[in-house]
Coordinates of C-alpha atoms and ligand atoms in Angstrom, one line a residue:
X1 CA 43.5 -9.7 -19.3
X2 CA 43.0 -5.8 -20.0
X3 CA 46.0 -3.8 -21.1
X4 CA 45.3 -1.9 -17.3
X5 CA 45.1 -4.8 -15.1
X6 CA 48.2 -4.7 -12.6
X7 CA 50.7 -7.0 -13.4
X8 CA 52.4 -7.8 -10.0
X9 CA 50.2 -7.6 -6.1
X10 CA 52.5 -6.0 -3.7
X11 CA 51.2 -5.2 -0.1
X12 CA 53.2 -3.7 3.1
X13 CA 52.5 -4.6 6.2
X14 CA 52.2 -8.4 5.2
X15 CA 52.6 -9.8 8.6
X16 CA 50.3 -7.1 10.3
X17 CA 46.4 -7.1 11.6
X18 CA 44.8 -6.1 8.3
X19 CA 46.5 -8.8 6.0
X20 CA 46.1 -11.6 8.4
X21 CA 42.3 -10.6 9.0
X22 CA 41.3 -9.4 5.2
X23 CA 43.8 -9.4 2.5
X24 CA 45.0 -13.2 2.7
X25 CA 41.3 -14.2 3.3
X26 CA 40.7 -11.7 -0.1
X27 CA 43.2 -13.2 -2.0
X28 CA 42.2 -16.9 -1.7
X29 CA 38.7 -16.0 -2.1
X30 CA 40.4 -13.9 -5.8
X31 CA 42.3 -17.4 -6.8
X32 CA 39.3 -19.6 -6.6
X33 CA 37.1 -17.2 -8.4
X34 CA 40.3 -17.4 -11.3
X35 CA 40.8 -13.7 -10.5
X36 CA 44.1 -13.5 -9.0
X37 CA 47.2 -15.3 -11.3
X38 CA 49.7 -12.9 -11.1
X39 CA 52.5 -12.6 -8.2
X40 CA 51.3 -11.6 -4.8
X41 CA 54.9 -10.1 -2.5
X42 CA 54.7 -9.3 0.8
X43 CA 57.1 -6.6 2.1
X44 CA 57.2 -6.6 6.0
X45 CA 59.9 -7.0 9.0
X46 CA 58.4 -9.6 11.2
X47 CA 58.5 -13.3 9.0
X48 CA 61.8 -14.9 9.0
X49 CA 61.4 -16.6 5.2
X50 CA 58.5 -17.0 2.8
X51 CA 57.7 -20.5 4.4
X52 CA 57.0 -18.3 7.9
X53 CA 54.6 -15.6 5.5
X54 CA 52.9 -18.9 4.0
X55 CA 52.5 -20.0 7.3
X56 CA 50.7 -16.9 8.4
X57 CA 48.7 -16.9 5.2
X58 CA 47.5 -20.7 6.2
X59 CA 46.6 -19.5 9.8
X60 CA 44.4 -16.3 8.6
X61 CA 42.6 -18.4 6.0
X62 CA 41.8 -21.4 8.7
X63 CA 41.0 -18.2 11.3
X64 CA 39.0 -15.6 8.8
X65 CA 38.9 -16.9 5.1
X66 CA 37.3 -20.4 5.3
X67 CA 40.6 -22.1 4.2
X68 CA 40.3 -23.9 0.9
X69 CA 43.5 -26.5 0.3
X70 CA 43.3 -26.2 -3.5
X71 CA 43.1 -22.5 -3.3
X72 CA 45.8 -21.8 -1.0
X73 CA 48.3 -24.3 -3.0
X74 CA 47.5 -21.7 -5.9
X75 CA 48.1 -18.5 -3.4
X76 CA 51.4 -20.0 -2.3
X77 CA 52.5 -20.6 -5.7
X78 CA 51.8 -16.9 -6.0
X79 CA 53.3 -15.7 -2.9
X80 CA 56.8 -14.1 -2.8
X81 CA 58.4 -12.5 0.7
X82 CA 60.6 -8.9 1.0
X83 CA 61.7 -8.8 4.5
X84 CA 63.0 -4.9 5.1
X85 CA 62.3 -2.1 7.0
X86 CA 59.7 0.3 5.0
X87 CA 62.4 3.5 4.8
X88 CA 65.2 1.2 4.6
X89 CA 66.7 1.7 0.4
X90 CA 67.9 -1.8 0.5
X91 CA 64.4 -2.8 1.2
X92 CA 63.4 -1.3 -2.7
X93 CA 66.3 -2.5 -4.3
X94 CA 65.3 -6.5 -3.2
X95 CA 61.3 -5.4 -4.2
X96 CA 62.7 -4.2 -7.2
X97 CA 63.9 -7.7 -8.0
X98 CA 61.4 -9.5 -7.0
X99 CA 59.2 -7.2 -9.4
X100 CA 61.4 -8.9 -12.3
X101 CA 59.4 -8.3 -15.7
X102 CA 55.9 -6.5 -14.2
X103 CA 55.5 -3.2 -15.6
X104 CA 52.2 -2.1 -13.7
X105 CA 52.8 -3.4 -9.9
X106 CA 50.1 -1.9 -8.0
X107 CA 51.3 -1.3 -4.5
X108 CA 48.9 -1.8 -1.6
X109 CA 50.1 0.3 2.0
X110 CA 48.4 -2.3 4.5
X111 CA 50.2 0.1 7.2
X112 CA 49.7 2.9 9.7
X113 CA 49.8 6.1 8.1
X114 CA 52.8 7.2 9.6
X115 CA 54.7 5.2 7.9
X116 CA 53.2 6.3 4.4
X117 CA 55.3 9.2 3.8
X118 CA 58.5 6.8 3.8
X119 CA 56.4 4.0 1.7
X120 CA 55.5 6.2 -1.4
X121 CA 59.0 8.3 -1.4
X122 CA 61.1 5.2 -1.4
X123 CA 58.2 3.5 -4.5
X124 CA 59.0 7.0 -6.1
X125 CA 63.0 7.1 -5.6
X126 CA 63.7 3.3 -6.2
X127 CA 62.1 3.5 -9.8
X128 CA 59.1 1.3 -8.2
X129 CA 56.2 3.8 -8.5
X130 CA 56.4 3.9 -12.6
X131 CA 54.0 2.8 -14.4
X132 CA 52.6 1.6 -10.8
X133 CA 49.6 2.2 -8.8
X134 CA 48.7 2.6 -5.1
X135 CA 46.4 1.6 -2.7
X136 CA 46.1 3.4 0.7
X137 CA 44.2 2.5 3.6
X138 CA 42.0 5.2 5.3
X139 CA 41.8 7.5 7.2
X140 CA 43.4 9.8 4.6
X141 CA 44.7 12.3 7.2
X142 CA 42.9 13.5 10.8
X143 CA 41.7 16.6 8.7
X144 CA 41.5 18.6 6.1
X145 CA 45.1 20.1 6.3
X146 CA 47.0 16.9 7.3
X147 CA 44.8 15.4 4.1
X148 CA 46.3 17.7 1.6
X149 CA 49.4 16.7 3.0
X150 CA 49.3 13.5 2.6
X151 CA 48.2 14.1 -0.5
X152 CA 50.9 16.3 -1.7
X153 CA 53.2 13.2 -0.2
X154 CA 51.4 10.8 -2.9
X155 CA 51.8 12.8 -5.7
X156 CA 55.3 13.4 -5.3
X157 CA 55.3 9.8 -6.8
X158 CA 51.6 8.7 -8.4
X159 CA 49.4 10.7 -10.8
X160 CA 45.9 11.1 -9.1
X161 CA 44.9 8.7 -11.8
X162 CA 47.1 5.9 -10.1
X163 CA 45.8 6.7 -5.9
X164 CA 43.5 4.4 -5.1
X165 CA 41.6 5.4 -1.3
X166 CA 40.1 2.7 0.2
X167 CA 36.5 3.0 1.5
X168 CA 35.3 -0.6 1.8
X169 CA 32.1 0.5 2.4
X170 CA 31.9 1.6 -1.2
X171 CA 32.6 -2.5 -1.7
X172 CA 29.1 -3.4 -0.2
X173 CA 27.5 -4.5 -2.9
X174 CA 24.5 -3.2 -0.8
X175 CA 25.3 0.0 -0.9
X176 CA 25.8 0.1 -4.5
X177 CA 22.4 -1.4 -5.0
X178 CA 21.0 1.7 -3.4
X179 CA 22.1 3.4 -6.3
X180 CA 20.7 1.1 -8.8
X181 CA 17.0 1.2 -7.1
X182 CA 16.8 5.0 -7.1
X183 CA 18.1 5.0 -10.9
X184 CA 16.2 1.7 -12.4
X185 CA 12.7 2.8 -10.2
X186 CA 10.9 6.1 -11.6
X187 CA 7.9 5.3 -8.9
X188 CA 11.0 5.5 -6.1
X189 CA 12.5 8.8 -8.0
X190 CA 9.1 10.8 -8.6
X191 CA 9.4 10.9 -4.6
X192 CA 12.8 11.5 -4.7
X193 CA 12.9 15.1 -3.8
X194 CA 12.5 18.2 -1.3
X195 CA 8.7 18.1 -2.3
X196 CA 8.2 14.7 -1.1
X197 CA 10.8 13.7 1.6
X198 CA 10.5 15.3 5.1
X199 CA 13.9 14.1 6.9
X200 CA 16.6 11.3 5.8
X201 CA 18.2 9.1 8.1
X202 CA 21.6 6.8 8.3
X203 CA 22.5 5.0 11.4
X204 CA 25.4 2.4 11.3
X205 CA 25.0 0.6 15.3
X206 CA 27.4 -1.7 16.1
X207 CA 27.1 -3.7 19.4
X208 CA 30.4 -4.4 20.2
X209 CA 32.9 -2.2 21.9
X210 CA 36.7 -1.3 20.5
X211 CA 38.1 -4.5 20.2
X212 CA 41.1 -4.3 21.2
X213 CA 41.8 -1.2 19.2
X214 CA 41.4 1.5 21.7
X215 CA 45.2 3.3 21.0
X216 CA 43.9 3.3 17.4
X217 CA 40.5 4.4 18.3
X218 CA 40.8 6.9 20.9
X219 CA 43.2 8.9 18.2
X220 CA 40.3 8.8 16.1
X221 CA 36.6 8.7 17.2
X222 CA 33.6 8.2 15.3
X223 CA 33.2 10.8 13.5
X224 CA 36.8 10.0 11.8
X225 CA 36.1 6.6 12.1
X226 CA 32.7 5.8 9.9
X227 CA 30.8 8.8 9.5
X228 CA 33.9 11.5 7.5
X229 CA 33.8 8.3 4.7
X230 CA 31.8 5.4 5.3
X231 CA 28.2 6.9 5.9
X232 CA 29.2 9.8 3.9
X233 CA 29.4 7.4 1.1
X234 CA 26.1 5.9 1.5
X235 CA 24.5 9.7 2.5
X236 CA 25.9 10.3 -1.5
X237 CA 24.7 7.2 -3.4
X238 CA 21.6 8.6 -1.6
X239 CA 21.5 12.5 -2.3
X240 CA 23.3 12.0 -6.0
X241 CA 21.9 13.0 -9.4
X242 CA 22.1 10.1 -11.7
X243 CA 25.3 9.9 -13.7
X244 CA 25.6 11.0 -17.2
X245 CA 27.7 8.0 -18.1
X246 CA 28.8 4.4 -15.9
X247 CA 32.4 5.6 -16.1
X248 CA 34.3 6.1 -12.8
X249 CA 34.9 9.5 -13.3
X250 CA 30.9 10.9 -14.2
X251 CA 30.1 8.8 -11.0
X252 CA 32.3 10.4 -8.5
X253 CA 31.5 13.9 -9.9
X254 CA 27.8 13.6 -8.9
X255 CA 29.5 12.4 -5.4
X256 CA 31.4 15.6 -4.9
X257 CA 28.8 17.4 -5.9
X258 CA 26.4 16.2 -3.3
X259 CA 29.6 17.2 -0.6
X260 CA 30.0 20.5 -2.3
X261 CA 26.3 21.1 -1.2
X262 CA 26.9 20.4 2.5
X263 CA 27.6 23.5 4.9
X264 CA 30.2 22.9 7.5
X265 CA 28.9 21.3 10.3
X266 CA 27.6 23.9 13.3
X267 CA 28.5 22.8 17.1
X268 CA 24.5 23.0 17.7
X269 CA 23.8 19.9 14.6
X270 CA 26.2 17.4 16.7
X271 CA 25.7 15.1 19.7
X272 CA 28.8 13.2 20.8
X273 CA 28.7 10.0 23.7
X274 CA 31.3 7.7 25.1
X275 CA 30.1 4.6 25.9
X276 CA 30.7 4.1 30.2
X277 CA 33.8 1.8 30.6
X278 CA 35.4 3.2 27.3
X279 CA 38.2 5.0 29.6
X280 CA 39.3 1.6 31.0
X281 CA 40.1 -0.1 27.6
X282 CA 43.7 -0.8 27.1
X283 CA 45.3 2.4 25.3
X284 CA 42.3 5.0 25.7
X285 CA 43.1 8.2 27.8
X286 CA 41.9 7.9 31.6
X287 CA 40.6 11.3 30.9
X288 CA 39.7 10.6 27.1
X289 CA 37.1 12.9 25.4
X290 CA 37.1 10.9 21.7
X291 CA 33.3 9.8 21.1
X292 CA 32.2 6.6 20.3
X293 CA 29.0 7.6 19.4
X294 CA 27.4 10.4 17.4
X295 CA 24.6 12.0 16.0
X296 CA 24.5 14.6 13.6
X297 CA 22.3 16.5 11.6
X298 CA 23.2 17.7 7.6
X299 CA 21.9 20.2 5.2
X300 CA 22.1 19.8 1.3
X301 CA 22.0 22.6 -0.4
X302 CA 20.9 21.6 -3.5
X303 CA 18.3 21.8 -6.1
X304 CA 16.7 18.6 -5.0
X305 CA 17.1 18.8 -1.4
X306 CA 17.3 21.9 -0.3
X307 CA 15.1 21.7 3.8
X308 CA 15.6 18.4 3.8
X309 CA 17.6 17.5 7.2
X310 CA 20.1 14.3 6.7
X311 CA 20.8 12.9 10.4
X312 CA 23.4 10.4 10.9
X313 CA 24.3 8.6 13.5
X314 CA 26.7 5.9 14.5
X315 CA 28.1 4.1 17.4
X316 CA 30.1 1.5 19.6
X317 CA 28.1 -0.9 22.3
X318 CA 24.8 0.0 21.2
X319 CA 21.8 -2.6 20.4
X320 CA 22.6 -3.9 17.7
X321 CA 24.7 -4.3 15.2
X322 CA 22.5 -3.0 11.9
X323 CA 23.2 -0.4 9.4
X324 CA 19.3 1.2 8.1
X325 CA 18.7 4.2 5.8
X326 CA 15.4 5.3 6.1
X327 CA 14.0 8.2 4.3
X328 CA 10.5 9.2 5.6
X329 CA 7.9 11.0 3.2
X330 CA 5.9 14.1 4.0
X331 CA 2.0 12.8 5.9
X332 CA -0.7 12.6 3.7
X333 CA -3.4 15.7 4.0
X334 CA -6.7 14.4 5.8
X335 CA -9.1 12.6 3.7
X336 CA -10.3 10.5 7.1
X337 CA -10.6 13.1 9.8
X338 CA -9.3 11.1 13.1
X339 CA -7.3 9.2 11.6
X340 CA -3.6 9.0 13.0
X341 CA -2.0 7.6 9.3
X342 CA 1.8 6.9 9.9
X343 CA 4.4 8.2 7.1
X344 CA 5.1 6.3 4.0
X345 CA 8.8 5.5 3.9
X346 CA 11.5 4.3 1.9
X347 CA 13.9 1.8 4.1
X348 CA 17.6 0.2 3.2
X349 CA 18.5 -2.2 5.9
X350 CA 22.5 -2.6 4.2
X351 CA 24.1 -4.9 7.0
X352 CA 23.7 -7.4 8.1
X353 CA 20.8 -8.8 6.0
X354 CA 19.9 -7.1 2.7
X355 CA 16.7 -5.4 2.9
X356 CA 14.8 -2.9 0.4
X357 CA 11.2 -2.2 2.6
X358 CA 8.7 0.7 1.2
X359 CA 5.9 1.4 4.8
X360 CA 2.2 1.8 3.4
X361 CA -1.0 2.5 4.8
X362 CA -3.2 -0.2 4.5
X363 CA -7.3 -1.1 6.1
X364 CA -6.7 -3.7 8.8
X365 CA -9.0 -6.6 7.3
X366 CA -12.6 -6.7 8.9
X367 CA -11.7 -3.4 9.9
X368 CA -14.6 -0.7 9.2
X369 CA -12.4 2.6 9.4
X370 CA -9.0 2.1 11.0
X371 CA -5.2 1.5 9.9
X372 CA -2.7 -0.9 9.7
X373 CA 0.8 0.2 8.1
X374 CA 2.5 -2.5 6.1
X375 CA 6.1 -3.0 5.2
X376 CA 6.4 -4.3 1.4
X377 CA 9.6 -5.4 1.4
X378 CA 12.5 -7.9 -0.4
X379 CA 15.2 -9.5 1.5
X380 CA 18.0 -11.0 -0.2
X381 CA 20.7 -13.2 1.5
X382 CA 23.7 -12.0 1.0
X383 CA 25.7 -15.5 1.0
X384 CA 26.8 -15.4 -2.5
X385 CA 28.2 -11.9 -2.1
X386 CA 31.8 -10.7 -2.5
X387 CA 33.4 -9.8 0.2
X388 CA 34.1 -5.7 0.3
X389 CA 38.0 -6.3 0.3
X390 CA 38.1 -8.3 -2.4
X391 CA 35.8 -6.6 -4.3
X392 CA 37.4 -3.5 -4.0
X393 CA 40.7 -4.8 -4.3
X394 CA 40.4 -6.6 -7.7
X395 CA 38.8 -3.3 -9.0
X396 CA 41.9 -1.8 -7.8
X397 CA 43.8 -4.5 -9.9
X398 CA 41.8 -4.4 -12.7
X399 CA 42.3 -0.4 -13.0
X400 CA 38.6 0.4 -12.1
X401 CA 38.5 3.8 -9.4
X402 CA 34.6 3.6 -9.4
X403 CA 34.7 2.3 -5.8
X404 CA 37.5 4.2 -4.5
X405 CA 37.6 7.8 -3.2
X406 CA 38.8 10.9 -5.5
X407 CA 40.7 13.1 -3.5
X408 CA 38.4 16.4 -4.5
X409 CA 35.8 14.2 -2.2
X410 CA 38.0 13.2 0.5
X411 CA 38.9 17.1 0.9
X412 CA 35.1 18.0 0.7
X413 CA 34.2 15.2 3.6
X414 CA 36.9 16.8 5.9
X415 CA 35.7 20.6 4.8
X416 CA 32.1 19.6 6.7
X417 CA 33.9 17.5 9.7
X418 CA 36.4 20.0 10.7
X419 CA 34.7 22.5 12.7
X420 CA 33.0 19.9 14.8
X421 CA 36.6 17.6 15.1
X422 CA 38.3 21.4 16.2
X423 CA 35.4 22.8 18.7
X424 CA 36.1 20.6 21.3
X425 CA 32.4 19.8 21.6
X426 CA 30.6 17.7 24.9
X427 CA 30.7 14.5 25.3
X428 CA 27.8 12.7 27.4
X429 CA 28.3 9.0 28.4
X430 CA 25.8 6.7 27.7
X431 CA 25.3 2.9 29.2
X432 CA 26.3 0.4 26.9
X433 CA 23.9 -1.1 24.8
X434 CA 21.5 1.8 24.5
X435 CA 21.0 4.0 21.9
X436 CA 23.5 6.7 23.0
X437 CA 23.2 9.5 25.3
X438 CA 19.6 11.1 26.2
X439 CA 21.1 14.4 24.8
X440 CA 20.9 12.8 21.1
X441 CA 17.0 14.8 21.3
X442 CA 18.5 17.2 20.5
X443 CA 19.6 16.0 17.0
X444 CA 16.4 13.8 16.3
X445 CA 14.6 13.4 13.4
X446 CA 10.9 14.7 13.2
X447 CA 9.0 11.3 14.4
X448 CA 12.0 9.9 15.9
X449 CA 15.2 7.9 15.3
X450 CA 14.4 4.2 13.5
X451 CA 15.9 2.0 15.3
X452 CA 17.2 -1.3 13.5
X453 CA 16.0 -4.5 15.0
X454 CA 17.6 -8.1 14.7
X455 CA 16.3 -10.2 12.6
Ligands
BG6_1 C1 36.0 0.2 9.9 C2 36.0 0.9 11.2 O1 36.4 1.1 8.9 O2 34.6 -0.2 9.6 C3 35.5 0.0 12.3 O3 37.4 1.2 11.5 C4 34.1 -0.5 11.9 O4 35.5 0.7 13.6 C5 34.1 -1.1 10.5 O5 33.7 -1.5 12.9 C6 32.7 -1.5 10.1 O6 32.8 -2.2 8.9 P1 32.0 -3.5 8.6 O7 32.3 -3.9 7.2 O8 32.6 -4.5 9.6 O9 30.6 -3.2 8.9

C-alpha cells in the first residue's frame, strides 16, 4: 500500500440518504475489486448497534449496489459503528477509540453543511484531524463569501493539502476521457481554437423532476446545483491547456486558469425557468423563484478562445435525460455555390451512453451535386466502468486530489456565479418535458441548441 493511503475510512452521516444510496454501494463495489481492507466506522445518531448499521448496509446494497454475499461478509468485517451526536465531545473521544492504531484516518462529512462547522472543529479539538484528511460533500458554500468561510472553518483543522471537495462529476471516467482525446488527437487540437471554433456548447438534461428533494433544492437551484461545479468542470477539461506534468497539482492549475479567464456573469447572458408544478413539490416555496432550469452564455478570455461564446444549459423535467458537449466549427467558404453545407462538429455524448461523434460533409451516393452530413462516431458501453463515488473516493483514500476540487477553483466558479445568484433575475416557467422556457432564444447558440436524443 503507498506510504499516503488512508489507514482508517470514517464517514458521518452513516445512517443518512447519501450513504445508504452511494457510499455503502461504493464500498462493496471497493472490497470486491481488493481495494478497500482497512476499517470503515460510521459515526451517526440514528442505528441503535453496529448489527442495526450492517443491517442498513445489507438493505442499500440489495436496493442500489447489486448486493454481493461474499463481498458484503468482507464490508461487515470492516464495519465499526460511533453512535453520537456530531458536536457532542463524547462523540470524538469514542471515534478516537475506535481509530485505535490508524495514523492517517481520512474523514468523510456525508452531512448537510450546517453541520460541518461542528464536524471539522471537534476532528481538530479531539486530536482526530492529525495526520488526517477530509472529504466534504458539495456545495462548498451558497457563494463566494459563505465559501471562504467555510473554508477558513476547514483550515482551522486540515492543511489545504488534506481537503478533499467532492465533484463526482470529475469521477466520470467520461469526462476525463475528454481530456485524453483533445491531448492524444493533434487532428482534434489543430481545430482546437478561436480560429476554428464558432460557439461551444454543454447541456446536462435530466427528465425527472426533484425527487423528493425539493427543501434541499429550492435552497439551491440549478445554477448552484450542476452548473457552479459540475458543468464547469467539464466546460474546463474542455477550454484547458494541456498540463505540463500528470500530477494533481499541474492539472488543476490549467483548470483555474481557464476560470480566471471567465468575466462575471452579466444579467443579459442568463435565462432561468421553473418547470410548471415545481411550487407544489413538498418543501418548495408556494411563491418559489429558485430555477430549475438555465441557460447561460460564457466568455473566455484567453489566448485560445478569446470570441468564442461557451453556452450551458441545464435542467429538471426536460426530454431527456442526456449530458452532450458539442463544439461546432466555423462553415466552410463556398467552393459549390448553392450549396447549404452544415458545420463540421466535434460531439461528447458523456451520460448516459459514451459517445465521441466528429459531423462531416459527405456526397449522398448516386448523388450528382448535393449533401449528406455524416456522423463518424465510437460508442463505448460503459458497463465495466467505475462508479463516480467510488472512483473518487478511493483516490481520496489513496491520497490522489487529481479529481477533487482546489479551493482557488471553487472560489473562481463562485466569482462568475455571484452576480447572477444576487440579481434576482426572471424566472419564466416552462411545461415539463420541453426544452425550457421560449425565452432561452435569447441565450442560443448560433445554429441552435443540440438537443440530445435517446438512444
Ligand atoms: C447532483 C445533483 O450533484 O448531480 C443532482 O445534486 C443531479 O440534482 C446529479 O441530478 C446528477 O448526477 P448524475 O451522476 O446522476 O448524472
Amino acid at each position: 500500500m503507498n506510504p499516503q493511503h488512508s489507514d482508517a475510512f470514517v464517514f458521518f452521516g452513516a445512517t443518512g440518504d447519501l450513504a445508504y444510496k452511494k457510499i455503502f454501494p461504493s464500498l462493496q463495489a471497493m472490497v470486491k475489486r481488493g481495494r478497500l481492507t482497512m476499517p470503515v466506522i460510521g459515526v451517526a445518531r440514528s442505528a441503535k448497534n453496529l448489527e442495526e448499521l450492517r443491517a442498513r448496509a445489507r438493505s442499500s446494497l440489495e436496493k442500489h449496489g447489486g448486493f454481493d454475499a461474499a463481498a458484503f461478509d468482507k464490508l461487515s468485517g470492516l464495519l465499526r459503528y460511533v453512535k453520537g451526536d456530531n458536536s457532542d465531545p463524547a462523540t470524538y473521544q469514542a471515534l478516537r477509540k475506535e481509530l485505535g492504531s490508524a495514523r492517517r484516518p481520512a474523514f468523510y462529512l456525508a452531512i448537510p453543511p450546517t453541520s460541518f462547522e461542528a464536524v471539522v472543529e471537534q476532528l481538530g479539538k479531539s486530536g482526530c484531524a492529525q495526520g488526517a484528511r477530509v472529504i466534504i460533500e458539495k456545495p462548498f458554500g451558497r457563494d463566494l463569501a459563505s465559501a471562504q468561510d467555510l473554508n477558513r472553518i476547514l483550515l482551522g483543522a486540515f492543511e489545504e493539502q488534506a481537503i478533499y471537495r467532492i465533484d463526482h462529476y470529475l469521477g466520470k471516467r467520461p469526462v476525463e476521457r475528454m481530456v485524453f482525446f483533445r491531448f492524444t488527437n493533434p487532428f482534434a487540437e489543430a481545430f482546437w481554437d478561436r480560429n476554428h471554433v464558432e460557439s461551444v456548447q454543454i447541456t446536462m438534461a435530466e427528465d425527472f423532476g426533484v425527487q423528493g428533494r425539493g427543501a434541499f433544492y429550492d435552497e439551491t437551484g440549478t445554477i448552484r446545483d450542476v452548473i457552479q461545479n459540475h458543468l464547469f468542470q467539464v466546460l474546463c477539461n474542455l477550454a484547458m491547456e494541456p498540463p505540463v506534468r500528470t500530477d494533481s497539482e499541474s492539472i488543476r492549475d490549467e483548470k483555474v486558469k481557464v476560470l480566471k479567464a471567465i468575466p462575471p456573469l452579466g444579467e443579459k447572458s442568463v435565462v432561468r425557468g421553473q418547470f410548471l408544478g415545481y411550487r407544489n413539490e413538498k418543501g418548495v416555496a408556494p411563491e418559489s423563484t429558485v430555477e430549475t432550469f438555465a441557460a447561460l452564455r460564457l466568455e473566455v478570455n484567453s489566448w485560445r478562445w478569446e470570441g468564442v461564446p461557451f453556452y450551458i444549459r441545464a435542467g429538471k423535467c426536460l426530454p431527456v435525460t442526456s449530458t452532450e458537449i458539442v463544439l461546432r466549427l466555423r462553415r466552410p467558404p463556398t467552393v459549390f455555390p448553392g450549396l447549404q453545407l452544415k458545420q463540421n462538429y466535434f460531439r461528447f455524448r458523456v451520460s448516459p451512453e459514451v459517445m465521441v461523434a466528429i459531423g462531416a460533409n459527405v456526397m449522398a451516393p448516386g448523388a450528382t451535386i448535393g449533401e449528406s452530413h455524416e456522423m463518424l462516431g465510437v460508442r463505448q458501453s460503459g458497463a465495466d466502468e467505475m462508479d463516480a463515488y467510488e472512483r473518487v473516493l478511493g483516490d481520496a483514500m489513496a491520497g490522489d486530489a487529481t479529481l477533487y476540487a482546489r479551493q482557488d477553483y471553487v472560489e473562481e466558479a463562485w466569482r462568475i456565479v455571484d452576480p447572477v445568484l444576487k440579481a434576482d433575475t426572471p424566472i419564466y416557467p416552462y411545461v415539463p418535458q420541453t426544452w425550457g422556457p421560449g425565452e432561452v432564444v435569447r441565450v442560443t447558440p448560433p445554429g441552435g441548441w443540440h438537443h440530445p436524443v435517446n438512444l
